[in-house]
Amino acid sequence: MTTSHYIAGRWVEGQGSDCISVNDPALGQPFAEFMAASVDQVDQAVAAARSALPAWKTTSASERAAYLRGFAEQLGQRREALITLQMRNNGKPRHEAEIDLDDAIATFTYYAELAEQLPSKNRDVPLAVPGFSARTRLEPVGVVGLIVPWNFPLVTSAWKLAPALAAGCTVVLKPSEVTPLIEQAYGQIADALRLPAGVLNIVNGKAETGAALSSHNGLDKLSFTGSNSVGSQVMRSASAQCRPVTLELGGKSAIVVFDDCDVDQAVEWIVAGITWNAGQMCSATSRLLVQDGIADALLPRLQAALNNLRVGNPLTEEIDMGPLTSQAQWLKVASYFATAREEGLQCLVGGKALDRDGWFVSPTLYADVPKGSRLWTEEIFGPVLCARRFASEEQAIAEANDSRFGLVATVCSADLERAERVADALEVGHVWINSVQAVFVETSWGGTKGSGIGRELGPRGLSAYQSVKHVTRCLG
Ligand code: NAD
C-alpha cells in the first residue's frame, strides 16, 4: 500500500510526515502502512474538486443518479473483500460487516432515486401578488470537505458521499487513520465508473490532515462525523470562514425499560444496544433506565446474557462481539474501568480487559450507578452499560433527558400509547420503540443538544448539500 490517496482521478503516494499503521485489533498487530497526505496534497485535492465542480454541477440529475447506481453495484461486486476487510481492520463480526455493506449499498441506491426526482423539485412558486413569477432552484452547495471516523467507515462515508454527489457537489473525503483502507473502495469504484476526475478525492491522514482540510479556504461546506472535542475544532474552523457545517457527534443514550415488558425480549434489545460493534456506536444505548417492578427480574438475566456472549477474533472464531478497533480506544475503555473501581461502582459483569492478545474487553454492566458518576455522564464508546432504576414515567423521561447529549433513545413497553408519549418527550434526534439500532435510509440521522448540528439520511440528508435560489421575474 503506497499509492493510497486519490486526487484528481489519480492514485498517489502520501508526502506527509505521518506514517499510518493499519492494525488487526484481534491480534493487536499492524498489517499495512503508508504515508499520510501532506498539507500540499490536501490543497491539490481541494483544487481538483474545485476545477471539477462547474462540469459536475451541470450534469443532468439522471446522469449523476446513474453514477450512484454504479457505486451501489460496484460495492456489491466487492462484497467479500469489503466484509473481510471490515472484520480484519474493525474487528466486526461477519454479520455486522455484512449489514454495513448493505447499508452503504442502500444509501447509494436511495440517493440515486432522489437525484432522479430533482428536476421536479425546481418548481414555480405561486405568489399572492400579481405581476410577478417566481421559481425555486436547488443548487449544489459546491466543494465539500467530508471528515469521518472509524467505527462504521463504509456507512458513514456513504451517508455523506451519496447525497453530496447526488446534489452535484464535488468532494474531498478524509477517512479515519484507524480504518483508511476501507474507503479506498470508493476511489477504486470512481475509477471503474470513470467518474470525472476531481469529483471525488480521498486524502488519508491523522489530525494534521483533517485540520488542513477543515481549515481550507477553498471549501464551501464541511460535514464532520466524530468526537465532540474534534467537532468543536472543526466548527471553529468553519466559523472563521462563516462556512456551513454539519456535525454528527457523540452520544450517551438511554434505553428505558418499563415493567410491562417481556423480560427476555428486553434483555435482547439491551444487549444489542450496547454490544453491537463492541459498543463503539455513537448511538449505543449505554444508560439503562429500568422500572422498579421489573429490575430484580431483569438485571440477573441481563448479567447472564452479557456473560454468555462469545468474544473473539471474527476471522477465526464464531463470535458475538469482536475486539475494540484501536489500542487508543482499548486504553480509554480500560481507564473507565479504573474510574469505576475508584468510584466503588457495583460491577455485575466484566469491568476488565480480556487476558489475551489484541484489544479485547469484557461486556460490562454496572448497577445502581449514581447520576454524578463519570460513567453515567460521559461517552465511553465501548461495551459498558450503566443501569439505574426508576419509579414513574415522569422520572424516566427526566433522567433520560438529563444529559448534555441528545442523539438517540430506545423505549421498551407493551403499552404503545405510553411508548409513543415517552418518545415524543425525549430530547433526541431518533427514538426506537421496541426495536434496537434499526436505521433506515428514508428516515433521518443526527442529534439535538451536544450531539450535533444538522441531519443526514432521508431528504434532509440531500438538502444538507443543496442551496436554495429563487428567481423572481417581473411580468411587466
Ligand atoms: P475523532 O473526532 O477522533 O476523529 C474523527 C475524524 O476527525 C478522523 O478522521 C480524524 O482523523 C479527524 N480529525 C482528528 N483531529 C482533527 C482535527 N484537529 N481537525 C480535523 N479533523 C480531525 O473521532 P473518532 O474517534 O474517529 O470516532 C469516534 C467518535 O465519533 C465518537 O465520539 C462517536 O460518538 C462519534 N460518531 C458519531 C456519529 C454520529 O452519527 N453522530 C457516528 C459515528 C461516530
Short mmCIF file of C-alpha atoms and ligand atoms in Angstrom, two decimals:
data_model
loop_
_atom_site.label_atom_id
_atom_site.label_comp_id
_atom_site.label_asym_id
_atom_site.label_seq_id
_atom_site.Cartn_x
_atom_site.Cartn_y
_atom_site.Cartn_z
CA MET A 1 0.00 0.00 0.00
CA THR A 2 1.88 3.08 -1.14
CA THR A 3 -0.42 4.90 -3.52
CA SER A 4 -3.20 5.48 -1.06
CA HIS A 5 -4.59 8.91 -1.83
CA TYR A 6 -6.97 9.58 -4.67
CA ILE A 7 -6.51 13.09 -6.03
CA ALA A 8 -7.78 14.44 -9.36
CA GLY A 9 -8.55 10.92 -10.58
CA ARG A 10 -5.08 9.53 -9.80
CA TRP A 11 -3.69 7.34 -7.03
CA VAL A 12 -0.66 8.99 -5.44
CA GLU A 13 1.84 8.31 -2.68
CA GLY A 14 1.49 10.26 0.54
CA GLN A 15 4.02 13.05 1.03
CA GLY A 16 3.12 13.86 4.62
CA SER A 17 5.31 13.19 7.63
CA ASP A 18 2.98 10.77 9.49
CA CYS A 19 3.17 7.04 8.87
CA ILE A 20 -0.24 5.43 9.08
CA SER A 21 -0.31 1.92 10.52
CA VAL A 22 -3.34 -0.20 9.74
CA ASN A 23 -3.97 -2.73 12.51
CA ASP A 24 -5.74 -6.00 13.10
CA PRO A 25 -7.27 -5.32 16.54
CA ALA A 26 -7.86 -9.02 17.27
CA LEU A 27 -4.08 -9.54 17.18
CA GLY A 28 -3.00 -6.04 18.15
CA GLN A 29 -0.66 -6.02 15.16
CA PRO A 30 -0.26 -3.92 12.01
CA PHE A 31 -0.89 -5.44 8.59
CA ALA A 32 -0.29 -2.41 6.34
CA GLU A 33 1.26 1.01 6.48
CA PHE A 34 1.64 4.07 4.28
CA MET A 35 2.46 7.75 4.47
CA ALA A 36 -0.25 10.32 5.16
CA ALA A 37 -1.14 13.03 2.67
CA SER A 38 0.74 16.29 3.10
CA VAL A 39 -0.89 19.68 3.54
CA ASP A 40 0.07 20.39 -0.10
CA GLN A 41 -1.76 17.27 -1.20
CA VAL A 42 -4.87 18.38 0.69
CA ASP A 43 -4.55 21.63 -1.27
CA GLN A 44 -4.30 19.68 -4.52
CA ALA A 45 -7.38 17.63 -3.64
CA VAL A 46 -9.43 20.75 -2.89
CA ALA A 47 -8.19 22.36 -6.12
CA ALA A 48 -9.15 19.25 -8.09
CA ALA A 49 -12.63 19.28 -6.56
CA ARG A 50 -12.95 22.99 -7.39
CA SER A 51 -11.99 22.54 -11.03
CA ALA A 52 -14.33 19.55 -11.41
CA LEU A 53 -17.30 21.46 -9.95
CA PRO A 54 -18.53 23.51 -12.95
CA ALA A 55 -18.92 20.46 -15.18
CA TRP A 56 -20.23 18.14 -12.46
CA LYS A 57 -22.89 20.50 -11.18
CA THR A 58 -24.31 20.90 -14.67
CA THR A 59 -24.55 17.16 -15.39
CA SER A 60 -28.14 16.05 -15.51
CA ALA A 61 -29.58 14.62 -12.32
CA SER A 62 -30.21 11.34 -14.13
CA GLU A 63 -26.53 11.17 -15.16
CA ARG A 64 -25.49 11.60 -11.53
CA ALA A 65 -28.08 9.01 -10.50
CA ALA A 66 -26.51 6.55 -12.94
CA TYR A 67 -23.12 7.02 -11.26
CA LEU A 68 -24.70 6.47 -7.84
CA ARG A 69 -26.33 3.25 -9.03
CA GLY A 70 -22.89 2.30 -10.31
CA PHE A 71 -21.46 2.82 -6.81
CA ALA A 72 -24.17 0.56 -5.35
CA GLU A 73 -23.49 -2.14 -7.92
CA GLN A 74 -19.71 -1.97 -7.58
CA LEU A 75 -19.92 -2.17 -3.78
CA GLY A 76 -21.89 -5.38 -4.29
CA GLN A 77 -19.18 -6.72 -6.61
CA ARG A 78 -16.55 -6.11 -3.90
CA ARG A 79 -18.74 -7.72 -1.25
CA GLU A 80 -16.44 -10.42 0.12
CA ALA A 81 -13.31 -8.24 0.10
CA LEU A 82 -15.06 -5.40 1.92
CA ILE A 83 -16.65 -7.66 4.50
CA THR A 84 -13.31 -9.33 5.23
CA LEU A 85 -11.50 -6.01 5.46
CA GLN A 86 -14.03 -4.67 7.97
CA MET A 87 -13.67 -7.85 10.03
CA ARG A 88 -9.91 -7.57 9.93
CA ASN A 89 -9.48 -3.84 10.46
CA ASN A 90 -12.53 -3.02 12.62
CA GLY A 91 -12.88 -6.37 14.39
CA LYS A 92 -16.54 -6.57 13.35
CA PRO A 93 -18.37 -9.90 13.47
CA ARG A 94 -19.23 -11.08 9.93
CA HIS A 95 -22.98 -10.41 10.18
CA GLU A 96 -22.31 -6.84 11.29
CA ALA A 97 -19.84 -6.26 8.47
CA GLU A 98 -22.47 -7.57 6.04
CA ILE A 99 -25.09 -5.19 7.39
CA ASP A 100 -22.70 -2.24 7.00
CA LEU A 101 -22.08 -3.12 3.36
CA ASP A 102 -25.81 -3.50 2.68
CA ASP A 103 -26.45 -0.16 4.36
CA ALA A 104 -23.88 1.56 2.11
CA ILE A 105 -25.44 -0.04 -0.98
CA ALA A 106 -28.95 1.03 0.12
CA THR A 107 -27.71 4.58 0.67
CA PHE A 108 -26.31 4.95 -2.87
CA THR A 109 -29.47 3.41 -4.34
CA TYR A 110 -31.74 5.70 -2.32
CA TYR A 111 -29.89 8.89 -3.29
CA ALA A 112 -29.88 7.78 -6.94
CA GLU A 113 -33.69 7.73 -6.67
CA LEU A 114 -33.77 11.17 -5.02
CA ALA A 115 -31.42 12.55 -7.68
CA GLU A 116 -33.82 11.34 -10.37
CA GLN A 117 -36.62 13.28 -8.69
CA LEU A 118 -34.59 16.50 -8.50
CA PRO A 119 -35.84 18.21 -11.69
CA SER A 120 -39.42 18.20 -10.37
CA LYS A 121 -38.24 19.96 -7.21
CA ASN A 122 -37.22 23.02 -9.24
CA ARG A 123 -40.71 24.48 -9.26
CA ASP A 124 -42.70 27.57 -9.87
CA VAL A 125 -43.75 29.24 -6.63
CA PRO A 126 -47.36 30.52 -6.56
CA LEU A 127 -47.40 34.20 -5.47
CA ALA A 128 -50.25 36.13 -3.86
CA VAL A 129 -49.11 39.34 -5.54
CA PRO A 130 -49.94 39.59 -9.27
CA GLY A 131 -47.42 40.73 -11.88
CA PHE A 132 -44.54 38.51 -10.82
CA SER A 133 -43.48 34.94 -11.31
CA ALA A 134 -41.05 33.07 -9.10
CA ARG A 135 -39.31 29.75 -9.30
CA THR A 136 -37.07 27.77 -6.96
CA ARG A 137 -33.73 26.30 -7.98
CA LEU A 138 -31.94 23.80 -5.76
CA GLU A 139 -28.23 24.15 -6.44
CA PRO A 140 -25.27 22.19 -5.12
CA VAL A 141 -23.53 23.83 -2.19
CA GLY A 142 -20.20 23.43 -4.04
CA VAL A 143 -16.95 21.85 -2.89
CA VAL A 144 -17.46 19.90 0.33
CA GLY A 145 -14.97 18.50 2.85
CA LEU A 146 -16.10 15.23 4.44
CA ILE A 147 -14.33 14.01 7.58
CA VAL A 148 -15.34 10.66 9.07
CA PRO A 149 -14.47 8.36 12.00
CA TRP A 150 -13.55 4.68 12.13
CA ASN A 151 -16.49 2.88 13.70
CA PHE A 152 -18.68 2.44 10.59
CA PRO A 153 -16.29 3.51 7.81
CA LEU A 154 -18.25 2.28 4.79
CA VAL A 155 -21.54 3.55 6.14
CA THR A 156 -20.56 6.96 7.49
CA SER A 157 -18.82 7.80 4.22
CA ALA A 158 -21.76 6.57 2.14
CA TRP A 159 -24.16 8.75 4.16
CA LYS A 160 -22.10 11.79 3.09
CA LEU A 161 -20.80 10.83 -0.36
CA ALA A 162 -24.08 9.67 -1.88
CA PRO A 163 -26.18 12.78 -1.12
CA ALA A 164 -23.27 15.14 -1.87
CA LEU A 165 -22.69 13.63 -5.32
CA ALA A 166 -26.45 13.42 -5.95
CA ALA A 167 -26.79 17.14 -5.23
CA GLY A 168 -23.98 17.96 -7.70
CA CYS A 169 -21.26 18.75 -5.16
CA THR A 170 -17.65 17.69 -5.58
CA VAL A 171 -15.93 16.32 -2.51
CA VAL A 172 -12.72 15.70 -0.61
CA LEU A 173 -13.14 12.77 1.78
CA LYS A 174 -10.82 12.23 4.75
CA PRO A 175 -11.31 8.78 6.26
CA SER A 176 -10.09 7.93 9.75
CA GLU A 177 -6.43 6.99 10.10
CA VAL A 178 -7.62 3.91 12.05
CA THR A 179 -9.53 2.39 9.09
CA PRO A 180 -8.09 4.07 5.99
CA LEU A 181 -8.21 1.13 3.60
CA ILE A 182 -11.96 0.57 3.59
CA GLU A 183 -12.93 3.82 1.93
CA GLN A 184 -10.31 3.31 -0.75
CA ALA A 185 -13.03 1.19 -2.33
CA TYR A 186 -14.86 4.41 -3.14
CA GLY A 187 -11.83 5.68 -5.10
CA GLN A 188 -11.48 2.35 -6.89
CA ILE A 189 -15.16 2.46 -7.78
CA ALA A 190 -14.80 6.05 -9.05
CA ASP A 191 -12.01 4.75 -11.31
CA ALA A 192 -14.06 1.80 -12.50
CA LEU A 193 -17.05 4.03 -13.30
CA ARG A 194 -14.86 6.67 -14.94
CA LEU A 195 -16.29 9.28 -12.63
CA PRO A 196 -14.88 12.59 -13.93
CA ALA A 197 -11.51 13.35 -12.31
CA GLY A 198 -11.72 15.54 -9.23
CA VAL A 199 -15.38 14.87 -8.42
CA LEU A 200 -14.33 12.53 -5.60
CA ASN A 201 -10.95 12.90 -3.90
CA ILE A 202 -9.68 10.93 -0.92
CA VAL A 203 -6.87 12.11 1.35
CA ASN A 204 -5.75 9.94 4.22
CA GLY A 205 -4.09 11.12 7.38
CA LYS A 206 -4.37 11.94 11.05
CA ALA A 207 -5.35 15.15 12.84
CA GLU A 208 -2.95 17.29 10.78
CA THR A 209 -4.59 16.21 7.53
CA GLY A 210 -8.07 16.68 8.99
CA ALA A 211 -7.19 20.15 10.26
CA ALA A 212 -5.66 21.09 6.88
CA LEU A 213 -8.94 20.11 5.22
CA SER A 214 -11.32 21.66 7.76
CA SER A 215 -9.46 24.99 7.76
CA HIS A 216 -9.04 25.09 3.96
CA ASN A 217 -10.48 28.26 2.47
CA GLY A 218 -11.36 26.50 -0.78
CA LEU A 219 -14.34 24.65 0.71
CA ASP A 220 -17.98 25.70 0.57
CA LYS A 221 -19.11 23.34 3.33
CA LEU A 222 -17.81 20.85 5.88
CA SER A 223 -19.55 17.73 7.03
CA PHE A 224 -17.94 16.06 10.03
CA THR A 225 -18.70 12.91 11.97
CA GLY A 226 -16.63 12.21 15.05
CA SER A 227 -15.97 13.20 18.64
CA ASN A 228 -17.23 16.35 20.32
CA SER A 229 -13.72 17.61 21.01
CA VAL A 230 -12.65 17.44 17.35
CA GLY A 231 -16.12 18.56 16.22
CA SER A 232 -15.76 21.80 18.14
CA GLN A 233 -12.37 22.43 16.46
CA VAL A 234 -13.94 21.78 13.07
CA MET A 235 -16.77 24.17 13.93
CA ARG A 236 -14.23 26.81 14.93
CA SER A 237 -12.52 26.44 11.53
CA ALA A 238 -15.88 26.72 9.80
CA SER A 239 -16.90 29.74 11.85
CA ALA A 240 -13.64 31.54 10.99
CA GLN A 241 -14.86 31.48 7.39
CA CYS A 242 -18.61 31.71 8.10
CA ARG A 243 -18.97 28.38 6.31
CA PRO A 244 -21.86 25.95 6.83
CA VAL A 245 -21.10 22.84 8.81
CA THR A 246 -22.89 19.59 9.59
CA LEU A 247 -21.73 17.87 12.78
CA GLU A 248 -22.59 14.31 13.78
CA LEU A 249 -21.09 13.92 17.24
CA GLY A 250 -21.21 11.71 20.29
CA GLY A 251 -23.97 10.36 22.47
CA LYS A 252 -24.80 8.89 25.86
CA SER A 253 -28.16 7.47 25.02
CA ALA A 254 -30.82 5.99 27.25
CA ILE A 255 -32.76 2.76 26.90
CA VAL A 256 -35.92 2.97 29.01
CA VAL A 257 -37.48 -0.36 30.02
CA PHE A 258 -40.96 -0.27 31.56
CA ASP A 259 -42.17 -3.07 33.82
CA ASP A 260 -44.78 -4.35 31.34
CA CYS A 261 -42.02 -5.66 29.02
CA ASP A 262 -41.26 -9.26 28.27
CA VAL A 263 -38.01 -9.68 30.21
CA ASP A 264 -36.20 -11.88 27.68
CA GLN A 265 -37.10 -9.60 24.79
CA ALA A 266 -35.96 -6.55 26.74
CA VAL A 267 -32.65 -8.26 27.57
CA GLU A 268 -32.08 -8.95 23.87
CA TRP A 269 -32.64 -5.28 22.96
CA ILE A 270 -30.46 -4.02 25.81
CA VAL A 271 -27.58 -6.35 24.90
CA ALA A 272 -27.70 -5.43 21.21
CA GLY A 273 -27.79 -1.72 22.05
CA ILE A 274 -24.52 -1.89 23.96
CA THR A 275 -22.51 -4.72 22.36
CA TRP A 276 -23.14 -4.20 18.64
CA ASN A 277 -19.78 -3.08 17.15
CA ALA A 278 -18.36 -3.73 20.65
CA GLY A 279 -20.31 -0.73 21.87
CA GLN A 280 -18.38 1.61 19.56
CA MET A 281 -21.51 3.35 18.33
CA CYS A 282 -22.42 6.99 18.68
CA SER A 283 -25.93 5.61 19.20
CA ALA A 284 -25.03 2.98 21.83
CA THR A 285 -27.78 2.89 24.43
CA SER A 286 -25.32 2.94 27.29
CA ARG A 287 -27.63 4.24 30.03
CA LEU A 288 -30.21 1.65 31.06
CA LEU A 289 -33.23 3.02 32.93
CA VAL A 290 -35.22 0.09 34.25
CA GLN A 291 -38.53 0.38 36.11
CA ASP A 292 -38.62 -0.84 39.72
CA GLY A 293 -41.21 -3.55 39.04
CA ILE A 294 -39.03 -5.40 36.54
CA ALA A 295 -35.49 -4.56 37.68
CA ASP A 296 -34.98 -7.52 40.02
CA ALA A 297 -36.06 -9.99 37.35
CA LEU A 298 -34.21 -8.28 34.52
CA LEU A 299 -30.78 -7.50 35.92
CA PRO A 300 -29.72 -11.12 36.67
CA ARG A 301 -30.83 -12.23 33.19
CA LEU A 302 -29.01 -9.31 31.63
CA GLN A 303 -25.92 -10.23 33.61
CA ALA A 304 -26.15 -13.82 32.35
CA ALA A 305 -26.71 -12.74 28.74
CA LEU A 306 -23.66 -10.45 28.77
CA ASN A 307 -21.60 -13.16 30.45
CA ASN A 308 -22.56 -15.67 27.77
CA LEU A 309 -21.52 -13.53 24.81
CA ARG A 310 -18.77 -15.09 22.73
CA VAL A 311 -15.98 -12.53 22.43
CA GLY A 312 -13.18 -13.26 19.98
CA ASN A 313 -11.45 -12.84 16.64
CA PRO A 314 -14.07 -12.54 13.88
CA LEU A 315 -11.72 -14.08 11.32
CA THR A 316 -11.04 -17.29 13.25
CA GLU A 317 -13.84 -17.80 15.79
CA GLU A 318 -17.64 -17.92 16.00
CA ILE A 319 -18.31 -14.71 17.89
CA ASP A 320 -20.97 -12.31 19.08
CA MET A 321 -18.58 -9.44 19.78
CA GLY A 322 -15.12 -8.60 18.49
CA PRO A 323 -12.28 -6.52 19.94
CA LEU A 324 -12.22 -2.75 20.23
CA THR A 325 -10.96 -1.30 16.99
CA SER A 326 -7.90 0.57 18.22
CA GLN A 327 -5.42 0.43 21.05
CA ALA A 328 -6.30 4.02 21.94
CA GLN A 329 -9.96 3.01 22.34
CA TRP A 330 -8.96 -0.02 24.42
CA LEU A 331 -6.88 2.18 26.75
CA LYS A 332 -9.75 4.66 27.01
CA VAL A 333 -12.28 1.97 27.96
CA ALA A 334 -9.79 0.48 30.46
CA SER A 335 -9.44 3.93 32.04
CA TYR A 336 -13.21 3.95 32.66
CA PHE A 337 -12.92 0.53 34.35
CA ALA A 338 -10.31 2.11 36.66
CA THR A 339 -12.61 5.07 37.34
CA ALA A 340 -15.47 2.68 38.15
CA ARG A 341 -13.25 0.91 40.69
CA GLU A 342 -12.21 4.26 42.22
CA GLU A 343 -15.85 5.33 42.41
CA GLY A 344 -16.77 1.99 44.00
CA LEU A 345 -19.40 1.16 41.36
CA GLN A 346 -21.21 -2.17 41.63
CA CYS A 347 -19.94 -4.27 38.73
CA LEU A 348 -22.32 -7.13 37.84
CA VAL A 349 -20.28 -8.41 34.92
CA GLY A 350 -16.99 -7.58 33.15
CA GLY A 351 -15.20 -4.42 34.15
CA LYS A 352 -11.88 -5.62 32.76
CA ALA A 353 -9.75 -6.14 29.67
CA LEU A 354 -9.50 -9.75 28.49
CA ASP A 355 -6.30 -11.59 29.24
CA ARG A 356 -5.34 -12.36 25.63
CA ASP A 357 -3.56 -10.70 22.72
CA GLY A 358 -5.49 -7.99 20.94
CA TRP A 359 -7.69 -5.18 22.18
CA PHE A 360 -10.47 -7.11 23.88
CA VAL A 361 -12.62 -6.10 26.83
CA SER A 362 -15.48 -7.89 28.56
CA PRO A 363 -19.04 -6.79 28.02
CA THR A 364 -19.67 -4.85 31.21
CA LEU A 365 -22.62 -3.95 33.43
CA TYR A 366 -22.61 -1.58 36.40
CA ALA A 367 -25.76 -1.38 38.52
CA ASP A 368 -27.28 1.49 40.51
CA VAL A 369 -24.77 3.94 39.07
CA PRO A 370 -25.05 7.38 40.72
CA LYS A 371 -26.19 10.20 38.41
CA GLY A 372 -22.99 12.11 39.09
CA SER A 373 -20.68 9.26 38.04
CA ARG A 374 -18.46 9.91 35.02
CA LEU A 375 -19.56 6.53 33.73
CA TRP A 376 -23.18 7.72 33.71
CA THR A 377 -22.49 11.06 32.03
CA GLU A 378 -19.55 10.55 29.61
CA GLU A 379 -19.43 8.74 26.28
CA ILE A 380 -17.22 5.66 26.81
CA PHE A 381 -17.54 4.11 23.32
CA GLY A 382 -17.21 0.52 24.38
CA PRO A 383 -19.45 -2.33 25.63
CA VAL A 384 -20.01 -0.70 29.02
CA LEU A 385 -23.58 -0.43 30.26
CA CYS A 386 -24.64 1.57 33.32
CA ALA A 387 -28.02 0.90 34.93
CA ARG A 388 -30.34 2.88 37.20
CA ARG A 389 -33.87 2.18 38.41
CA PHE A 390 -36.86 4.46 38.09
CA ALA A 391 -40.36 4.54 39.59
CA SER A 392 -42.54 6.64 37.27
CA GLU A 393 -42.77 7.61 33.61
CA GLU A 394 -42.01 11.23 34.54
CA GLN A 395 -38.85 10.18 36.36
CA ALA A 396 -37.71 8.06 33.41
CA ILE A 397 -38.16 10.96 30.97
CA ALA A 398 -36.38 13.40 33.29
CA GLU A 399 -33.40 11.07 33.82
CA ALA A 400 -33.16 10.16 30.12
CA ASN A 401 -33.15 13.84 29.19
CA ASP A 402 -30.62 14.75 31.87
CA SER A 403 -27.64 14.62 29.53
CA ARG A 404 -25.63 17.09 27.50
CA PHE A 405 -26.06 14.73 24.55
CA GLY A 406 -29.25 14.10 22.56
CA LEU A 407 -28.58 11.57 19.83
CA VAL A 408 -30.99 8.62 20.23
CA ALA A 409 -33.05 6.65 22.74
CA THR A 410 -34.90 3.35 22.94
CA VAL A 411 -38.24 2.86 24.69
CA CYS A 412 -39.41 -0.65 25.58
CA SER A 413 -43.02 -1.06 26.71
CA ALA A 414 -46.05 -3.19 25.92
CA ASP A 415 -48.18 -0.06 26.31
CA LEU A 416 -47.72 1.53 22.88
CA GLU A 417 -49.58 4.70 23.79
CA ARG A 418 -47.16 5.26 26.63
CA ALA A 419 -44.16 4.36 24.45
CA GLU A 420 -45.23 6.95 21.84
CA ARG A 421 -45.81 9.57 24.56
CA VAL A 422 -42.36 8.96 26.03
CA ALA A 423 -40.77 9.00 22.55
CA ASP A 424 -42.29 12.44 21.96
CA ALA A 425 -40.93 13.73 25.27
CA LEU A 426 -37.34 12.57 24.75
CA GLU A 427 -34.83 15.25 23.69
CA VAL A 428 -33.05 13.29 20.97
CA GLY A 429 -32.86 13.02 17.18
CA HIS A 430 -34.10 9.43 16.81
CA VAL A 431 -36.18 7.13 19.05
CA TRP A 432 -36.65 3.39 18.69
CA ILE A 433 -39.77 1.82 20.19
CA ASN A 434 -39.49 -1.89 20.91
CA SER A 435 -36.60 -2.25 18.48
CA VAL A 436 -32.94 -1.51 18.54
CA GLN A 437 -30.49 0.41 16.33
CA ALA A 438 -32.57 -0.02 13.17
CA VAL A 439 -31.66 2.85 10.85
CA PHE A 440 -33.50 3.21 7.56
CA VAL A 441 -32.11 5.37 4.80
CA GLU A 442 -35.52 7.05 4.25
CA THR A 443 -35.58 8.43 7.83
CA SER A 444 -33.04 10.85 9.28
CA TRP A 445 -29.95 10.73 11.42
CA GLY A 446 -28.48 13.32 13.73
CA GLY A 447 -28.71 14.69 17.22
CA THR A 448 -30.00 17.51 19.37
CA LYS A 449 -28.08 19.30 22.16
CA GLY A 450 -24.38 18.32 22.19
CA SER A 451 -24.84 15.51 19.66
CA GLY A 452 -24.53 17.74 16.65
CA ILE A 453 -25.95 20.08 14.07
CA GLY A 454 -27.96 19.03 11.03
CA ARG A 455 -29.31 15.74 9.76
CA GLU A 456 -28.11 13.00 7.45
CA LEU A 457 -30.15 10.40 5.55
CA GLY A 458 -33.60 10.90 4.04
CA PRO A 459 -34.48 14.00 2.05
CA ARG A 460 -32.81 16.19 4.69
CA GLY A 461 -29.54 14.41 4.00
CA LEU A 462 -29.75 15.68 0.43
CA SER A 463 -30.83 19.20 1.45
CA ALA A 464 -27.64 19.39 3.51
CA TYR A 465 -25.71 19.60 0.21
CA GLN A 466 -28.09 21.98 -1.57
CA SER A 467 -28.54 25.72 -1.50
CA VAL A 468 -31.85 27.32 -2.41
CA LYS A 469 -32.11 30.02 -5.06
CA HIS A 470 -35.27 31.84 -6.04
CA VAL A 471 -35.62 33.58 -9.36
CA THR A 472 -38.32 36.27 -9.26
CA ARG A 473 -39.37 37.92 -12.53
CA CYS A 474 -41.50 40.97 -13.12
CA LEU A 475 -44.05 40.01 -15.75
CA GLY A 476 -44.08 43.60 -16.92
P1 NAD B 1 -12.39 11.74 16.16
O1 NAD B 1 -13.13 13.01 16.39
O2 NAD B 1 -11.17 11.48 16.94
O3 NAD B 1 -11.96 11.63 14.62
C1 NAD B 1 -12.89 11.80 13.58
C2 NAD B 1 -12.16 12.25 12.32
O4 NAD B 1 -11.60 13.55 12.55
C3 NAD B 1 -10.98 11.34 11.93
O5 NAD B 1 -10.94 11.25 10.52
C4 NAD B 1 -9.78 12.12 12.45
O6 NAD B 1 -8.58 11.85 11.77
C5 NAD B 1 -10.22 13.55 12.19
N1 NAD B 1 -9.52 14.57 13.00
C6 NAD B 1 -8.81 14.37 14.14
N2 NAD B 1 -8.35 15.58 14.59
C7 NAD B 1 -8.79 16.51 13.71
C8 NAD B 1 -8.66 17.93 13.65
N3 NAD B 1 -7.99 18.62 14.56
N4 NAD B 1 -9.26 18.59 12.62
C9 NAD B 1 -9.99 17.91 11.70
N5 NAD B 1 -10.12 16.56 11.70
C10 NAD B 1 -9.54 15.87 12.70
O7 NAD B 1 -13.47 10.58 16.36
P2 NAD B 1 -13.24 9.01 16.27
O8 NAD B 1 -12.52 8.55 17.47
O9 NAD B 1 -12.70 8.67 14.93
O10 NAD B 1 -14.77 8.49 16.31
C11 NAD B 1 -15.48 8.31 17.48
C12 NAD B 1 -16.43 9.47 17.73
O11 NAD B 1 -17.29 9.65 16.61
C13 NAD B 1 -17.37 9.19 18.90
O12 NAD B 1 -17.48 10.34 19.70
C14 NAD B 1 -18.70 8.89 18.22
O13 NAD B 1 -19.84 9.14 19.02
C15 NAD B 1 -18.63 9.78 17.03
N6 NAD B 1 -19.54 9.31 15.97
C16 NAD B 1 -20.72 9.98 15.75
C17 NAD B 1 -21.62 9.52 14.79
C18 NAD B 1 -22.92 10.23 14.55
O14 NAD B 1 -23.55 9.94 13.53
N7 NAD B 1 -23.38 11.12 15.43
C19 NAD B 1 -21.30 8.38 14.05
C20 NAD B 1 -20.11 7.72 14.29
C21 NAD B 1 -19.23 8.20 15.27
#
